[in-house]
Short mmCIF file of C-alpha atoms in Angstrom, two decimals:
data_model
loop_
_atom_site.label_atom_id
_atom_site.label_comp_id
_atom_site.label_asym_id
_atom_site.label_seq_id
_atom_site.Cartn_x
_atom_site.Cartn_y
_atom_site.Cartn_z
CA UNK J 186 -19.76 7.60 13.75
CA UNK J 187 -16.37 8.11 12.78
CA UNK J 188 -15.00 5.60 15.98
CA UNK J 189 -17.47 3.10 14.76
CA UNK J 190 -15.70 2.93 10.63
CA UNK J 191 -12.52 3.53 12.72
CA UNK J 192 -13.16 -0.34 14.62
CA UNK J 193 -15.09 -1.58 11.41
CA UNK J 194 -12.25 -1.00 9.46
CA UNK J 195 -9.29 -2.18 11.64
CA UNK J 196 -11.58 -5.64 12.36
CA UNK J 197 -11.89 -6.28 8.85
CA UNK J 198 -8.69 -6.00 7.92
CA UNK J 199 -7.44 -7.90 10.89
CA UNK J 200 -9.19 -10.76 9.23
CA UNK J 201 -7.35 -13.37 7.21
CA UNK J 202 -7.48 -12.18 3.28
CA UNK J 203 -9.64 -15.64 2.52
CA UNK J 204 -12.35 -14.22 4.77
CA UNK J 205 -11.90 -10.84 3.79
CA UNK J 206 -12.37 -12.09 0.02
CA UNK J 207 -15.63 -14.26 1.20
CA UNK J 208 -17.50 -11.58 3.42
CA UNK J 209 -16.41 -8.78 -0.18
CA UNK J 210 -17.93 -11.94 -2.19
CA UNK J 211 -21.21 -12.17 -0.44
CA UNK J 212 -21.68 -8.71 -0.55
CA UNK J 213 -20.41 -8.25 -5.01
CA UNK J 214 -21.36 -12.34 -6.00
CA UNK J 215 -21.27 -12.34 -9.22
CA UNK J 216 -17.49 -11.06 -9.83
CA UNK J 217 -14.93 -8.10 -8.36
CA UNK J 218 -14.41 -5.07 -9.52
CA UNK J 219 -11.98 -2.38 -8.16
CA UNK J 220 -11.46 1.04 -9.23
CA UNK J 221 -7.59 2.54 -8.61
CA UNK J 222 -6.14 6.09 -9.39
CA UNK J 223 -2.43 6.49 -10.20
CA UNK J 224 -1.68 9.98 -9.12
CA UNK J 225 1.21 12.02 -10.02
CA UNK J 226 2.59 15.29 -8.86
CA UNK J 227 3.19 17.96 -11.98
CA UNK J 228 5.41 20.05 -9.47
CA UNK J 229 8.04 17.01 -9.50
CA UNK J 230 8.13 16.18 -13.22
CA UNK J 231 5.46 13.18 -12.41
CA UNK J 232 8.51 11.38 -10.63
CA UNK J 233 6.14 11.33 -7.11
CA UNK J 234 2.91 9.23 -6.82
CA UNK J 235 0.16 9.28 -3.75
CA UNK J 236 0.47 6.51 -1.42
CA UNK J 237 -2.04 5.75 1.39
CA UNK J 238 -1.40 3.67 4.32
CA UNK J 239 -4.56 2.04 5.69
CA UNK J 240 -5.60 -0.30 8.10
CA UNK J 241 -3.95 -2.39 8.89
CA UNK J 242 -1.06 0.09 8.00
CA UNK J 243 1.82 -2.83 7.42
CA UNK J 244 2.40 -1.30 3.87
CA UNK J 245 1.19 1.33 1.40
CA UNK J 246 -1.08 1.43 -1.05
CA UNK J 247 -3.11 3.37 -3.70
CA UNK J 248 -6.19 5.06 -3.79
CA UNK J 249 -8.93 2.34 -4.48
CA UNK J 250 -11.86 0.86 -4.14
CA UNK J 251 -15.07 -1.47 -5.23
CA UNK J 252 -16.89 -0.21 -7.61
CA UNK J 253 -20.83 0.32 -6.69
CA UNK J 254 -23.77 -1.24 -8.61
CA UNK J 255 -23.71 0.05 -12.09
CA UNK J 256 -21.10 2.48 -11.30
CA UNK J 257 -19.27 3.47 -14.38
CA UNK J 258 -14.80 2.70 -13.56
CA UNK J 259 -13.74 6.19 -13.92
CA UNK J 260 -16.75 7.41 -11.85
CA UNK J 261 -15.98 4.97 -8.96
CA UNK J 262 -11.88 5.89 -9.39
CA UNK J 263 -12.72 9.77 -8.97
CA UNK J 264 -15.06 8.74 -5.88
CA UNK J 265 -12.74 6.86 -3.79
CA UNK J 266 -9.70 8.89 -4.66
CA UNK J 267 -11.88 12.19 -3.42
CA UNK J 268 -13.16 10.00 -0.31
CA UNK J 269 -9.46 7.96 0.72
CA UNK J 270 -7.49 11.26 -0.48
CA UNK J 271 -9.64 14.47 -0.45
CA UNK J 272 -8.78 15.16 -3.86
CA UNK J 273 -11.65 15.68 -6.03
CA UNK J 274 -11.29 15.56 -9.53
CA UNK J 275 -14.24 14.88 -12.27
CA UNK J 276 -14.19 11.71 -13.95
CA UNK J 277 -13.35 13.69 -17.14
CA UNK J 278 -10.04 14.73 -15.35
CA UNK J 279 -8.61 10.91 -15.14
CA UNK J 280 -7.01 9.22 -18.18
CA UNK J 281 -7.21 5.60 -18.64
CA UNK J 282 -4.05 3.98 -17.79
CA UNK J 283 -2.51 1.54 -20.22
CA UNK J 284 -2.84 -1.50 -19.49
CA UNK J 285 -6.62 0.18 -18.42
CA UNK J 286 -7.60 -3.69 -16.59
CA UNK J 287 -5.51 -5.50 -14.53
CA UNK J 288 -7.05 -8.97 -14.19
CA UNK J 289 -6.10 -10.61 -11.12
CA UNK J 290 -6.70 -14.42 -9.84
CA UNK J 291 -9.27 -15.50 -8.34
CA UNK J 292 -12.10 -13.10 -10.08
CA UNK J 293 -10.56 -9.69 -9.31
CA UNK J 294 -10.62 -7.10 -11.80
CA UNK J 295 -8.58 -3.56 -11.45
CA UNK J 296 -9.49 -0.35 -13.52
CA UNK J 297 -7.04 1.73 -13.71
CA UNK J 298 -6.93 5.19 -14.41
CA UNK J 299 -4.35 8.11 -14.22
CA UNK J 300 -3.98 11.78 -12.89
CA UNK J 301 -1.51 14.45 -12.57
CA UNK J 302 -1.90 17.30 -9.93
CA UNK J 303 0.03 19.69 -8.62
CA UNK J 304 1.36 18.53 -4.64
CA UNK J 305 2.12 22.20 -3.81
CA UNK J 306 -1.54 23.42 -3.97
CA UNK J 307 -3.19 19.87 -3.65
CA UNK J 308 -4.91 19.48 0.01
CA UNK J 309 -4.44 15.73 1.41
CA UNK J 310 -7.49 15.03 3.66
CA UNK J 311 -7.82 11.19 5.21
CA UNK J 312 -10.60 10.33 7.62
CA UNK J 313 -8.43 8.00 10.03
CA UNK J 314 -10.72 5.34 9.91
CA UNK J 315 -10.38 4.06 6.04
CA UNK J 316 -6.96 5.99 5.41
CA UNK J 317 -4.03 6.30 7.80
CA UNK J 318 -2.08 8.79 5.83
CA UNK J 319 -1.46 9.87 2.55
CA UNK J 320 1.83 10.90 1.07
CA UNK J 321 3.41 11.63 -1.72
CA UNK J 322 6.71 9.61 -2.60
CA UNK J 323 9.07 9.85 -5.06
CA UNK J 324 9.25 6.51 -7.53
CA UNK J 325 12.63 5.74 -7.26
CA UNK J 326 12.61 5.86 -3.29
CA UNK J 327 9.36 4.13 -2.12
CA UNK J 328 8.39 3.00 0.89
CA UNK J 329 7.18 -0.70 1.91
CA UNK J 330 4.42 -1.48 -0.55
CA UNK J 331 1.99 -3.85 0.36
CA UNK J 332 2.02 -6.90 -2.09
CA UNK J 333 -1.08 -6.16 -4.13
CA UNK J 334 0.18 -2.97 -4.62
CA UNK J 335 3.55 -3.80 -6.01
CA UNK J 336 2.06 -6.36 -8.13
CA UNK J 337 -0.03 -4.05 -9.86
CA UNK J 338 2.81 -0.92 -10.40
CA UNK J 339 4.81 -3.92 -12.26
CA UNK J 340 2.25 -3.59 -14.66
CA UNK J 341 3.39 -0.14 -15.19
CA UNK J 342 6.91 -0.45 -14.35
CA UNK J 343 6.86 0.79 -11.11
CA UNK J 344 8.15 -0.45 -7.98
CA UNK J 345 10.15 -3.15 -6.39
CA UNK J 346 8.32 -6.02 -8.88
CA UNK J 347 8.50 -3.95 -12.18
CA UNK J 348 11.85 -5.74 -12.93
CA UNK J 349 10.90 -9.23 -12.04
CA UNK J 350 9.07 -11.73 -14.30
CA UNK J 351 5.69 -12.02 -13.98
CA UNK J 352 2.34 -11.10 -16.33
CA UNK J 353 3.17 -7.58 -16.39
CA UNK J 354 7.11 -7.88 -17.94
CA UNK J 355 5.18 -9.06 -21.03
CA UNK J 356 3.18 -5.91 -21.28
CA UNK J 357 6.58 -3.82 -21.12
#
């Protein structure tokens, strides 16, 4: 079972992102909805945040996901983040960030929420199929991002685009 999300995965995201964004619009087709967790590790002041690298592993990214049918933001953001990361925290346990929606073009709407755990006694488990690896990096030293991703830490001054103009510089 695991091979079989292993190929799923790596064919879907070997697919150009306008067919990616059609086959994830037949399947949500009324609008998009993604839950992400910004996660910090207390032991290093909050100056490290968990980074995944998934398929197709060019870049790294956050823990995220689509929300499920009637699936309340901060429920879906403590799923995926337990299923991409192995971290499970209750919803309770996750602060909204600020700005807590990122609209994005083209119908796509982020929820963000934040966390702060401790790296030192924090167990990172990926699957190999959906997640690569997860890491924790340090914010002023962080690897390749992949675009989405750096577009959205802008928002919260984060990154290689927090410094740039865009949407998020008026939010700063």
């Amino acid at each position: 079972m695991k091979a079989l999300r292993a190929t799923t995965y790596g064919v879907f995201y070997r697919l150009p992102i306008s067919v990616r964004r059609f086959i994830v619009r037949r399947v949500v087709p009324k609008y998009i909805v993604g839950a992400v967790c910004l996660v910090r590790d207390s032991d290093a002041g909050d100056e490290r945040l968990l980074l995944l690298r998934q398929p197709p592993g060019r870049g790294w990214s956050l823990p995220a996901g689509l929300l499920q049918r009637r699936e309340a933001p901060v429920v879906g953001a403590a799923r995926e983040l337990a299923e991409e990361s192995g971290i499970k925290l209750r919803p309770e346990d996750l602060r909204p960030a600020v700005p807590n929606a990122v609209v994005h073009a083209r119908g796509w709407v982020d929820v963000v929420f934040e966390a702060s755990v401790p790296a030192s006694t924090t167990t990172l488990e990926v699957d190999g199929a959906e997640v690569y690896e997860a890491e924790w990096h340090r914010l002023d030293d962080l690897p390749q991002l992949t675009r989405a991703t750096a577009k959205l830490l802008a928002y919260y001054g984060i990154g290689p685009l927090a410094d740039q103009p865009g949407p998020w510089a008026a939010l700063r």
